């Protein structure tokens, strides 16, 4: 652990961006024994240890592979360190693409709409596809005391619309919008939301006004059990600190986290699911 941790510290000390990919979680031998019940466990717990911790300790020098994790620098200045769970990576067979639905949910941690394009491009590359069938965006973070509004949503939605127009995404959806905000977005948007997720933990029954609006405008209402904050800066830095003690964790902040799933259309079963995360090193001036 000491040698691996030291290697990880050196790599992170030279990097400006960190990309983490879990690969197909269904291929994780340890996760297969006990699948997490809820998304927050999937991200943060893996047999009593944070899943991120399971990736970080094995960060290895560029071009050197430890049993599970492969890390390489993608470019110089700022150096992008990409770490993937090599044994779990599973690209989609082009011959099977039409039989599969590839969907994703994007959690923006840092308030930056430009993260959306990079997240979608990285997911397409990881899965070996040209296009995602569906992308749902979780409510972007707002400052304390500021409610989510159409004005705040607009740059994020505009970026999603650009990706639809560029044929990187087929359909786009929202999460946790009430009827009023969903209606405002629907009336303003050029590419209309095809779905809206509702967290039944905070709402045991679908609100009647939301149900009526969705039915009228053919918006699919879905349910989810994601926590309000799937991954925050503090938990990410805690994972870094535990796995790589010499890392200057205060310099690192997660930008976004994307969860994807690949579903066999005809059978409705999940063939693949995983997470992709990007973090940036913020140096104090």
mmCIF file with all atom_site columns, N, CA and C in Angstrom, residues 30-100:
data_model
loop_
_atom_site.group_PDB
_atom_site.id
_atom_site.type_symbol
_atom_site.label_atom_id
_atom_site.label_alt_id
_atom_site.label_comp_id
_atom_site.label_asym_id
_atom_site.label_entity_id
_atom_site.label_seq_id
_atom_site.pdbx_PDB_ins_code
_atom_site.Cartn_x
_atom_site.Cartn_y
_atom_site.Cartn_z
_atom_site.occupancy
_atom_site.B_iso_or_equiv
_atom_site.pdbx_formal_charge
_atom_site.auth_seq_id
_atom_site.auth_comp_id
_atom_site.auth_asym_id
_atom_site.auth_atom_id
_atom_site.pdbx_PDB_model_num
ATOM 1   N N  . UNK A 1 30  ? -16.201 -8.262  -6.450  1.00 0.00 ? 30  UNK A N  1
ATOM 2   C CA . UNK A 1 30  ? -16.607 -7.997  -5.068  1.00 0.00 ? 30  UNK A CA 1
ATOM 3   C C  . UNK A 1 30  ? -17.999 -7.410  -5.001  1.00 0.00 ? 30  UNK A C  1
ATOM 4   N N  . UNK A 1 31  ? -18.344 -6.553  -5.976  1.00 0.00 ? 31  UNK A N  1
ATOM 5   C CA . UNK A 1 31  ? -19.683 -5.974  -5.977  1.00 0.00 ? 31  UNK A CA 1
ATOM 6   C C  . UNK A 1 31  ? -20.719 -7.015  -6.366  1.00 0.00 ? 31  UNK A C  1
ATOM 7   N N  . UNK A 1 32  ? -20.314 -8.018  -7.168  1.00 0.00 ? 32  UNK A N  1
ATOM 8   C CA . UNK A 1 32  ? -21.269 -9.020  -7.608  1.00 0.00 ? 32  UNK A CA 1
ATOM 9   C C  . UNK A 1 32  ? -21.776 -9.821  -6.414  1.00 0.00 ? 32  UNK A C  1
ATOM 10  N N  . UNK A 1 33  ? -20.916 -9.980  -5.383  1.00 0.00 ? 33  UNK A N  1
ATOM 11  C CA . UNK A 1 33  ? -21.321 -10.748 -4.209  1.00 0.00 ? 33  UNK A CA 1
ATOM 12  C C  . UNK A 1 33  ? -22.411 -10.040 -3.427  1.00 0.00 ? 33  UNK A C  1
ATOM 13  N N  . UNK A 1 34  ? -22.320 -8.711  -3.381  1.00 0.00 ? 34  UNK A N  1
ATOM 14  C CA . UNK A 1 34  ? -23.303 -7.957  -2.611  1.00 0.00 ? 34  UNK A CA 1
ATOM 15  C C  . UNK A 1 34  ? -23.550 -6.635  -3.316  1.00 0.00 ? 34  UNK A C  1
ATOM 16  N N  . UNK A 1 35  ? -24.572 -6.608  -4.151  1.00 0.00 ? 35  UNK A N  1
ATOM 17  C CA . UNK A 1 35  ? -24.856 -5.397  -4.906  1.00 0.00 ? 35  UNK A CA 1
ATOM 18  C C  . UNK A 1 35  ? -25.466 -4.346  -3.998  1.00 0.00 ? 35  UNK A C  1
ATOM 19  N N  . UNK A 1 36  ? -24.990 -3.092  -4.044  1.00 0.00 ? 36  UNK A N  1
ATOM 20  C CA . UNK A 1 36  ? -25.556 -2.036  -3.232  1.00 0.00 ? 36  UNK A CA 1
ATOM 21  C C  . UNK A 1 36  ? -27.025 -1.829  -3.552  1.00 0.00 ? 36  UNK A C  1
ATOM 22  N N  . UNK A 1 37  ? -27.780 -1.466  -2.527  1.00 0.00 ? 37  UNK A N  1
ATOM 23  C CA . UNK A 1 37  ? -29.224 -1.326  -2.700  1.00 0.00 ? 37  UNK A CA 1
ATOM 24  C C  . UNK A 1 37  ? -29.603 0.020   -3.283  1.00 0.00 ? 37  UNK A C  1
ATOM 25  N N  . UNK A 1 38  ? -28.828 1.057   -3.003  1.00 0.00 ? 38  UNK A N  1
ATOM 26  C CA . UNK A 1 38  ? -29.179 2.393   -3.461  1.00 0.00 ? 38  UNK A CA 1
ATOM 27  C C  . UNK A 1 38  ? -27.966 3.047   -4.108  1.00 0.00 ? 38  UNK A C  1
ATOM 28  N N  . UNK A 1 39  ? -28.206 4.063   -4.977  1.00 0.00 ? 39  UNK A N  1
ATOM 29  C CA . UNK A 1 39  ? -27.096 4.686   -5.703  1.00 0.00 ? 39  UNK A CA 1
ATOM 30  C C  . UNK A 1 39  ? -25.994 5.238   -4.816  1.00 0.00 ? 39  UNK A C  1
ATOM 31  N N  . UNK A 1 40  ? -26.354 5.831   -3.675  1.00 0.00 ? 40  UNK A N  1
ATOM 32  C CA . UNK A 1 40  ? -25.320 6.417   -2.824  1.00 0.00 ? 40  UNK A CA 1
ATOM 33  C C  . UNK A 1 40  ? -24.375 5.349   -2.305  1.00 0.00 ? 40  UNK A C  1
ATOM 34  N N  . UNK A 1 41  ? -24.914 4.125   -2.048  1.00 0.00 ? 41  UNK A N  1
ATOM 35  C CA . UNK A 1 41  ? -24.049 3.029   -1.628  1.00 0.00 ? 41  UNK A CA 1
ATOM 36  C C  . UNK A 1 41  ? -23.166 2.595   -2.789  1.00 0.00 ? 41  UNK A C  1
ATOM 37  N N  . UNK A 1 42  ? -23.720 2.617   -3.987  1.00 0.00 ? 42  UNK A N  1
ATOM 38  C CA . UNK A 1 42  ? -22.991 2.188   -5.171  1.00 0.00 ? 42  UNK A CA 1
ATOM 39  C C  . UNK A 1 42  ? -21.772 3.083   -5.383  1.00 0.00 ? 42  UNK A C  1
ATOM 40  N N  . UNK A 1 43  ? -21.959 4.369   -5.144  1.00 0.00 ? 43  UNK A N  1
ATOM 41  C CA . UNK A 1 43  ? -20.863 5.318   -5.319  1.00 0.00 ? 43  UNK A CA 1
ATOM 42  C C  . UNK A 1 43  ? -19.922 5.303   -4.128  1.00 0.00 ? 43  UNK A C  1
ATOM 43  N N  . UNK A 1 44  ? -20.485 5.207   -2.918  1.00 0.00 ? 44  UNK A N  1
ATOM 44  C CA . UNK A 1 44  ? -19.663 5.441   -1.737  1.00 0.00 ? 44  UNK A CA 1
ATOM 45  C C  . UNK A 1 44  ? -19.345 4.204   -0.923  1.00 0.00 ? 44  UNK A C  1
ATOM 46  N N  . UNK A 1 45  ? -20.036 3.084   -1.182  1.00 0.00 ? 45  UNK A N  1
ATOM 47  C CA . UNK A 1 45  ? -19.780 1.901   -0.372  1.00 0.00 ? 45  UNK A CA 1
ATOM 48  C C  . UNK A 1 45  ? -19.530 0.673   -1.218  1.00 0.00 ? 45  UNK A C  1
ATOM 49  N N  . UNK A 1 46  ? -18.485 -0.028  -0.885  1.00 0.00 ? 46  UNK A N  1
ATOM 50  C CA . UNK A 1 46  ? -18.182 -1.290  -1.557  1.00 0.00 ? 46  UNK A CA 1
ATOM 51  C C  . UNK A 1 46  ? -17.542 -2.176  -0.511  1.00 0.00 ? 46  UNK A C  1
ATOM 52  N N  . UNK A 1 47  ? -18.372 -3.048  0.080   1.00 0.00 ? 47  UNK A N  1
ATOM 53  C CA . UNK A 1 47  ? -17.965 -3.911  1.169   1.00 0.00 ? 47  UNK A CA 1
ATOM 54  C C  . UNK A 1 47  ? -17.343 -3.105  2.305   1.00 0.00 ? 47  UNK A C  1
ATOM 55  N N  . UNK A 1 48  ? -18.054 -2.050  2.715   1.00 0.00 ? 48  UNK A N  1
ATOM 56  C CA . UNK A 1 48  ? -17.620 -1.267  3.855   1.00 0.00 ? 48  UNK A CA 1
ATOM 57  C C  . UNK A 1 48  ? -16.610 -0.196  3.538   1.00 0.00 ? 48  UNK A C  1
ATOM 58  N N  . UNK A 1 49  ? -16.133 -0.152  2.312   1.00 0.00 ? 49  UNK A N  1
ATOM 59  C CA . UNK A 1 49  ? -15.179 0.875   1.920   1.00 0.00 ? 49  UNK A CA 1
ATOM 60  C C  . UNK A 1 49  ? -15.757 1.674   0.771   1.00 0.00 ? 49  UNK A C  1
ATOM 61  N N  . UNK A 1 50  ? -15.472 2.983   0.737   1.00 0.00 ? 50  UNK A N  1
ATOM 62  C CA . UNK A 1 50  ? -15.962 3.764   -0.393  1.00 0.00 ? 50  UNK A CA 1
ATOM 63  C C  . UNK A 1 50  ? -15.472 3.195   -1.717  1.00 0.00 ? 50  UNK A C  1
ATOM 64  N N  . UNK A 1 51  ? -16.352 3.145   -2.718  1.00 0.00 ? 51  UNK A N  1
ATOM 65  C CA . UNK A 1 51  ? -15.969 2.605   -4.017  1.00 0.00 ? 51  UNK A CA 1
ATOM 66  C C  . UNK A 1 51  ? -14.830 3.408   -4.628  1.00 0.00 ? 51  UNK A C  1
ATOM 67  N N  . UNK A 1 52  ? -14.842 4.713   -4.390  1.00 0.00 ? 52  UNK A N  1
ATOM 68  C CA . UNK A 1 52  ? -13.741 5.541   -4.896  1.00 0.00 ? 52  UNK A CA 1
ATOM 69  C C  . UNK A 1 52  ? -12.424 5.087   -4.280  1.00 0.00 ? 52  UNK A C  1
ATOM 70  N N  . UNK A 1 53  ? -12.479 4.668   -2.995  1.00 0.00 ? 53  UNK A N  1
ATOM 71  C CA . UNK A 1 53  ? -11.267 4.184   -2.343  1.00 0.00 ? 53  UNK A CA 1
ATOM 72  C C  . UNK A 1 53  ? -10.740 2.943   -3.040  1.00 0.00 ? 53  UNK A C  1
ATOM 73  N N  . UNK A 1 54  ? -11.643 2.157   -3.613  1.00 0.00 ? 54  UNK A N  1
ATOM 74  C CA . UNK A 1 54  ? -11.234 0.929   -4.281  1.00 0.00 ? 54  UNK A CA 1
ATOM 75  C C  . UNK A 1 54  ? -10.465 1.224   -5.565  1.00 0.00 ? 54  UNK A C  1
ATOM 76  N N  . UNK A 1 55  ? -10.662 2.398   -6.121  1.00 0.00 ? 55  UNK A N  1
ATOM 77  C CA . UNK A 1 55  ? -9.956  2.785   -7.337  1.00 0.00 ? 55  UNK A CA 1
ATOM 78  C C  . UNK A 1 55  ? -8.654  3.508   -7.025  1.00 0.00 ? 55  UNK A C  1
ATOM 79  N N  . UNK A 1 56  ? -8.701  4.455   -6.107  1.00 0.00 ? 56  UNK A N  1
ATOM 80  C CA . UNK A 1 56  ? -7.577  5.368   -5.910  1.00 0.00 ? 56  UNK A CA 1
ATOM 81  C C  . UNK A 1 56  ? -6.284  4.727   -5.422  1.00 0.00 ? 56  UNK A C  1
ATOM 82  N N  . UNK A 1 57  ? -6.315  3.739   -4.510  1.00 0.00 ? 57  UNK A N  1
ATOM 83  C CA . UNK A 1 57  ? -5.034  3.232   -4.007  1.00 0.00 ? 57  UNK A CA 1
ATOM 84  C C  . UNK A 1 57  ? -4.178  2.583   -5.070  1.00 0.00 ? 57  UNK A C  1
ATOM 85  N N  . UNK A 1 58  ? -4.780  2.139   -6.159  1.00 0.00 ? 58  UNK A N  1
ATOM 86  C CA . UNK A 1 58  ? -4.017  1.421   -7.179  1.00 0.00 ? 58  UNK A CA 1
ATOM 87  C C  . UNK A 1 58  ? -3.543  2.309   -8.311  1.00 0.00 ? 58  UNK A C  1
ATOM 88  N N  . UNK A 1 59  ? -3.673  3.637   -8.162  1.00 0.00 ? 59  UNK A N  1
ATOM 89  C CA . UNK A 1 59  ? -3.147  4.525   -9.195  1.00 0.00 ? 59  UNK A CA 1
ATOM 90  C C  . UNK A 1 59  ? -1.660  4.230   -9.372  1.00 0.00 ? 59  UNK A C  1
ATOM 91  N N  . UNK A 1 60  ? -1.289  3.959   -10.605 1.00 0.00 ? 60  UNK A N  1
ATOM 92  C CA . UNK A 1 60  ? 0.073   3.506   -10.869 1.00 0.00 ? 60  UNK A CA 1
ATOM 93  C C  . UNK A 1 60  ? 0.790   4.451   -11.817 1.00 0.00 ? 60  UNK A C  1
ATOM 94  N N  . UNK A 1 61  ? 2.118   4.400   -11.867 1.00 0.00 ? 61  UNK A N  1
ATOM 95  C CA . UNK A 1 61  ? 2.848   5.261   -12.794 1.00 0.00 ? 61  UNK A CA 1
ATOM 96  C C  . UNK A 1 61  ? 2.377   5.044   -14.225 1.00 0.00 ? 61  UNK A C  1
ATOM 97  N N  . UNK A 1 62  ? 2.488   6.089   -15.031 1.00 0.00 ? 62  UNK A N  1
ATOM 98  C CA . UNK A 1 62  ? 1.988   6.042   -16.412 1.00 0.00 ? 62  UNK A CA 1
ATOM 99  C C  . UNK A 1 62  ? 2.518   4.821   -17.150 1.00 0.00 ? 62  UNK A C  1
ATOM 100 N N  . UNK A 1 63  ? 1.582   4.089   -17.754 1.00 0.00 ? 63  UNK A N  1
ATOM 101 C CA . UNK A 1 63  ? 1.967   2.936   -18.544 1.00 0.00 ? 63  UNK A CA 1
ATOM 102 C C  . UNK A 1 63  ? 2.148   1.667   -17.746 1.00 0.00 ? 63  UNK A C  1
ATOM 103 N N  . UNK A 1 64  ? 2.052   1.721   -16.411 1.00 0.00 ? 64  UNK A N  1
ATOM 104 C CA . UNK A 1 64  ? 2.217   0.534   -15.580 1.00 0.00 ? 64  UNK A CA 1
ATOM 105 C C  . UNK A 1 64  ? 0.852   0.128   -15.044 1.00 0.00 ? 64  UNK A C  1
ATOM 106 N N  . UNK A 1 65  ? 0.530   -1.144  -15.146 1.00 0.00 ? 65  UNK A N  1
ATOM 107 C CA . UNK A 1 65  ? -0.775  -1.622  -14.710 1.00 0.00 ? 65  UNK A CA 1
ATOM 108 C C  . UNK A 1 65  ? -0.666  -2.430  -13.426 1.00 0.00 ? 65  UNK A C  1
ATOM 109 N N  . UNK A 1 66  ? -1.435  -2.038  -12.418 1.00 0.00 ? 66  UNK A N  1
ATOM 110 C CA . UNK A 1 66  ? -1.642  -2.895  -11.274 1.00 0.00 ? 66  UNK A CA 1
ATOM 111 C C  . UNK A 1 66  ? -2.776  -3.836  -11.652 1.00 0.00 ? 66  UNK A C  1
ATOM 112 N N  . UNK A 1 67  ? -3.095  -4.842  -10.837 1.00 0.00 ? 67  UNK A N  1
ATOM 113 C CA . UNK A 1 67  ? -4.085  -5.841  -11.241 1.00 0.00 ? 67  UNK A CA 1
ATOM 114 C C  . UNK A 1 67  ? -5.410  -5.261  -11.716 1.00 0.00 ? 67  UNK A C  1
ATOM 115 N N  . UNK A 1 68  ? -5.862  -4.177  -11.126 1.00 0.00 ? 68  UNK A N  1
ATOM 116 C CA . UNK A 1 68  ? -7.187  -3.672  -11.487 1.00 0.00 ? 68  UNK A CA 1
ATOM 117 C C  . UNK A 1 68  ? -7.171  -2.353  -12.234 1.00 0.00 ? 68  UNK A C  1
ATOM 118 N N  . UNK A 1 69  ? -6.271  -1.469  -11.897 1.00 0.00 ? 69  UNK A N  1
ATOM 119 C CA . UNK A 1 69  ? -6.383  -0.104  -12.405 1.00 0.00 ? 69  UNK A CA 1
ATOM 120 C C  . UNK A 1 69  ? -5.252  0.254   -13.358 1.00 0.00 ? 69  UNK A C  1
ATOM 121 N N  . UNK A 1 70  ? -5.615  0.927   -14.445 1.00 0.00 ? 70  UNK A N  1
ATOM 122 C CA . UNK A 1 70  ? -4.629  1.400   -15.414 1.00 0.00 ? 70  UNK A CA 1
ATOM 123 C C  . UNK A 1 70  ? -4.716  2.915   -15.478 1.00 0.00 ? 70  UNK A C  1
ATOM 124 N N  . UNK A 1 71  ? -3.594  3.596   -15.344 1.00 0.00 ? 71  UNK A N  1
ATOM 125 C CA . UNK A 1 71  ? -3.588  5.059   -15.359 1.00 0.00 ? 71  UNK A CA 1
ATOM 126 C C  . UNK A 1 71  ? -2.579  5.560   -16.380 1.00 0.00 ? 71  UNK A C  1
ATOM 127 N N  . UNK A 1 72  ? -3.012  6.520   -17.188 1.00 0.00 ? 72  UNK A N  1
ATOM 128 C CA . UNK A 1 72  ? -2.115  7.129   -18.169 1.00 0.00 ? 72  UNK A CA 1
ATOM 129 C C  . UNK A 1 72  ? -2.361  8.625   -18.212 1.00 0.00 ? 72  UNK A C  1
ATOM 130 N N  . UNK A 1 73  ? -1.334  9.364   -18.587 1.00 0.00 ? 73  UNK A N  1
ATOM 131 C CA . UNK A 1 73  ? -1.497  10.786  -18.845 1.00 0.00 ? 73  UNK A CA 1
ATOM 132 C C  . UNK A 1 73  ? -2.011  10.950  -20.264 1.00 0.00 ? 73  UNK A C  1
ATOM 133 N N  . UNK A 1 74  ? -3.082  11.695  -20.424 1.00 0.00 ? 74  UNK A N  1
ATOM 134 C CA . UNK A 1 74  ? -3.656  11.884  -21.747 1.00 0.00 ? 74  UNK A CA 1
ATOM 135 C C  . UNK A 1 74  ? -3.015  13.033  -22.506 1.00 0.00 ? 74  UNK A C  1
ATOM 136 N N  . UNK A 1 75  ? -2.501  14.029  -21.794 1.00 0.00 ? 75  UNK A N  1
ATOM 137 C CA . UNK A 1 75  ? -1.902  15.174  -22.464 1.00 0.00 ? 75  UNK A CA 1
ATOM 138 C C  . UNK A 1 75  ? -0.982  15.888  -21.492 1.00 0.00 ? 75  UNK A C  1
ATOM 139 N N  . UNK A 1 76  ? -0.225  16.820  -22.007 1.00 0.00 ? 76  UNK A N  1
ATOM 140 C CA . UNK A 1 76  ? 0.668   17.622  -21.181 1.00 0.00 ? 76  UNK A CA 1
ATOM 141 C C  . UNK A 1 76  ? 0.026   18.964  -20.860 1.00 0.00 ? 76  UNK A C  1
ATOM 142 N N  . UNK A 1 77  ? 0.268   19.440  -19.708 1.00 0.00 ? 77  UNK A N  1
ATOM 143 C CA . UNK A 1 77  ? -0.041  20.813  -19.281 1.00 0.00 ? 77  UNK A CA 1
ATOM 144 C C  . UNK A 1 77  ? -1.408  21.365  -19.733 1.00 0.00 ? 77  UNK A C  1
ATOM 145 N N  . UNK A 1 78  ? -2.467  21.265  -18.961 1.00 0.00 ? 78  UNK A N  1
ATOM 146 C CA . UNK A 1 78  ? -2.418  20.557  -17.679 1.00 0.00 ? 78  UNK A CA 1
ATOM 147 C C  . UNK A 1 78  ? -2.523  19.061  -17.911 1.00 0.00 ? 78  UNK A C  1
ATOM 148 N N  . UNK A 1 79  ? -1.783  18.313  -17.152 1.00 0.00 ? 79  UNK A N  1
ATOM 149 C CA . UNK A 1 79  ? -1.795  16.872  -17.333 1.00 0.00 ? 79  UNK A CA 1
ATOM 150 C C  . UNK A 1 79  ? -3.142  16.302  -16.888 1.00 0.00 ? 79  UNK A C  1
ATOM 151 N N  . UNK A 1 80  ? -3.702  15.471  -17.755 1.00 0.00 ? 80  UNK A N  1
ATOM 152 C CA . UNK A 1 80  ? -4.944  14.782  -17.429 1.00 0.00 ? 80  UNK A CA 1
ATOM 153 C C  . UNK A 1 80  ? -4.599  13.342  -17.098 1.00 0.00 ? 80  UNK A C  1
ATOM 154 N N  . UNK A 1 81  ? -4.874  12.935  -15.876 1.00 0.00 ? 81  UNK A N  1
ATOM 155 C CA . UNK A 1 81  ? -4.610  11.576  -15.440 1.00 0.00 ? 81  UNK A CA 1
ATOM 156 C C  . UNK A 1 81  ? -5.896  10.770  -15.561 1.00 0.00 ? 81  UNK A C  1
ATOM 157 N N  . UNK A 1 82  ? -5.894  9.783   -16.434 1.00 0.00 ? 82  UNK A N  1
ATOM 158 C CA . UNK A 1 82  ? -7.090  8.961   -16.633 1.00 0.00 ? 82  UNK A CA 1
ATOM 159 C C  . UNK A 1 82  ? -6.877  7.593   -16.009 1.00 0.00 ? 82  UNK A C  1
ATOM 160 N N  . UNK A 1 83  ? -7.796  7.228   -15.108 1.00 0.00 ? 83  UNK A N  1
ATOM 161 C CA . UNK A 1 83  ? -7.700  5.958   -14.403 1.00 0.00 ? 83  UNK A CA 1
ATOM 162 C C  . UNK A 1 83  ? -8.937  5.127   -14.683 1.00 0.00 ? 83  UNK A C  1
ATOM 163 N N  . UNK A 1 84  ? -8.733  3.936   -15.168 1.00 0.00 ? 84  UNK A N  1
ATOM 164 C CA . UNK A 1 84  ? -9.847  3.057   -15.506 1.00 0.00 ? 84  UNK A CA 1
ATOM 165 C C  . UNK A 1 84  ? -9.642  1.697   -14.858 1.00 0.00 ? 84  UNK A C  1
ATOM 166 N N  . UNK A 1 85  ? -10.723 1.085   -14.471 1.00 0.00 ? 85  UNK A N  1
ATOM 167 C CA . UNK A 1 85  ? -10.670 -0.264  -13.920 1.00 0.00 ? 85  UNK A CA 1
ATOM 168 C C  . UNK A 1 85  ? -10.599 -1.227  -15.099 1.00 0.00 ? 85  UNK A C  1
ATOM 169 N N  . UNK A 1 86  ? -9.367  -1.574  -15.476 1.00 0.00 ? 86  UNK A N  1
ATOM 170 C CA . UNK A 1 86  ? -9.117  -2.251  -16.746 1.00 0.00 ? 86  UNK A CA 1
ATOM 171 C C  . UNK A 1 86  ? -9.954  -3.510  -16.942 1.00 0.00 ? 86  UNK A C  1
ATOM 172 N N  . UNK A 1 87  ? -10.068 -4.325  -15.904 1.00 0.00 ? 87  UNK A N  1
ATOM 173 C CA . UNK A 1 87  ? -10.767 -5.596  -16.045 1.00 0.00 ? 87  UNK A CA 1
ATOM 174 C C  . UNK A 1 87  ? -12.272 -5.427  -16.191 1.00 0.00 ? 87  UNK A C  1
ATOM 175 N N  . UNK A 1 88  ? -12.782 -4.248  -15.888 1.00 0.00 ? 88  UNK A N  1
ATOM 176 C CA . UNK A 1 88  ? -14.232 -4.043  -15.937 1.00 0.00 ? 88  UNK A CA 1
ATOM 177 C C  . UNK A 1 88  ? -14.674 -3.255  -17.164 1.00 0.00 ? 88  UNK A C  1
ATOM 178 N N  . UNK A 1 89  ? -13.719 -2.750  -17.949 1.00 0.00 ? 89  UNK A N  1
ATOM 179 C CA . UNK A 1 89  ? -14.080 -1.964  -19.132 1.00 0.00 ? 89  UNK A CA 1
ATOM 180 C C  . UNK A 1 89  ? -14.779 -2.857  -20.154 1.00 0.00 ? 89  UNK A C  1
ATOM 181 N N  . UNK A 1 90  ? -15.896 -2.394  -20.652 1.00 0.00 ? 90  UNK A N  1
ATOM 182 C CA . UNK A 1 90  ? -16.699 -3.198  -21.568 1.00 0.00 ? 90  UNK A CA 1
ATOM 183 C C  . UNK A 1 90  ? -17.329 -2.287  -22.622 1.00 0.00 ? 90  UNK A C  1
ATOM 184 N N  . UNK A 1 91  ? -16.771 -2.262  -23.796 1.00 0.00 ? 91  UNK A N  1
ATOM 185 C CA . UNK A 1 91  ? -17.330 -1.461  -24.882 1.00 0.00 ? 91  UNK A CA 1
ATOM 186 C C  . UNK A 1 91  ? -18.470 -2.226  -25.563 1.00 0.00 ? 91  UNK A C  1
ATOM 187 N N  . UNK A 1 92  ? -19.366 -1.464  -26.166 1.00 0.00 ? 92  UNK A N  1
ATOM 188 C CA . UNK A 1 92  ? -20.523 -2.054  -26.827 1.00 0.00 ? 92  UNK A CA 1
ATOM 189 C C  . UNK A 1 92  ? -20.135 -2.563  -28.209 1.00 0.00 ? 92  UNK A C  1
ATOM 190 N N  . UNK A 1 93  ? -20.555 -3.785  -28.499 1.00 0.00 ? 93  UNK A N  1
ATOM 191 C CA . UNK A 1 93  ? -20.334 -4.373  -29.824 1.00 0.00 ? 93  UNK A CA 1
ATOM 192 C C  . UNK A 1 93  ? -21.211 -3.630  -30.828 1.00 0.00 ? 93  UNK A C  1
ATOM 193 N N  . UNK A 1 94  ? -20.613 -3.031  -31.869 1.00 0.00 ? 94  UNK A N  1
ATOM 194 C CA . UNK A 1 94  ? -21.414 -2.283  -32.850 1.00 0.00 ? 94  UNK A CA 1
ATOM 195 C C  . UNK A 1 94  ? -22.562 -3.089  -33.440 1.00 0.00 ? 94  UNK A C  1
ATOM 196 N N  . UNK A 1 95  ? -22.377 -4.401  -33.557 1.00 0.00 ? 95  UNK A N  1
ATOM 197 C CA . UNK A 1 95  ? -23.424 -5.241  -34.128 1.00 0.00 ? 95  UNK A CA 1
ATOM 198 C C  . UNK A 1 95  ? -24.629 -5.373  -33.196 1.00 0.00 ? 95  UNK A C  1
ATOM 199 N N  . UNK A 1 96  ? -24.424 -5.069  -31.908 1.00 0.00 ? 96  UNK A N  1
ATOM 200 C CA . UNK A 1 96  ? -25.509 -5.173  -30.937 1.00 0.00 ? 96  UNK A CA 1
ATOM 201 C C  . UNK A 1 96  ? -26.120 -3.817  -30.598 1.00 0.00 ? 96  UNK A C  1
ATOM 202 N N  . UNK A 1 97  ? -25.572 -2.745  -31.166 1.00 0.00 ? 97  UNK A N  1
ATOM 203 C CA . UNK A 1 97  ? -25.972 -1.390  -30.749 1.00 0.00 ? 97  UNK A CA 1
ATOM 204 C C  . UNK A 1 97  ? -27.475 -1.148  -30.876 1.00 0.00 ? 97  UNK A C  1
ATOM 205 N N  . UNK A 1 98  ? -28.092 -1.589  -31.957 1.00 0.00 ? 98  UNK A N  1
ATOM 206 C CA . UNK A 1 98  ? -29.515 -1.331  -32.168 1.00 0.00 ? 98  UNK A CA 1
ATOM 207 C C  . UNK A 1 98  ? -30.391 -2.064  -31.164 1.00 0.00 ? 98  UNK A C  1
ATOM 208 N N  . UNK A 1 99  ? -29.854 -3.088  -30.528 1.00 0.00 ? 99  UNK A N  1
ATOM 209 C CA . UNK A 1 99  ? -30.625 -3.868  -29.559 1.00 0.00 ? 99  UNK A CA 1
ATOM 210 C C  . UNK A 1 99  ? -30.537 -3.278  -28.157 1.00 0.00 ? 99  UNK A C  1
ATOM 211 N N  . UNK A 1 100 ? -29.714 -2.251  -27.985 1.00 0.00 ? 100 UNK A N  1
ATOM 212 C CA . UNK A 1 100 ? -29.428 -1.718  -26.654 1.00 0.00 ? 100 UNK A CA 1
ATOM 213 C C  . UNK A 1 100 ? -29.870 -0.267  -26.511 1.00 0.00 ? 100 UNK A C  1
#
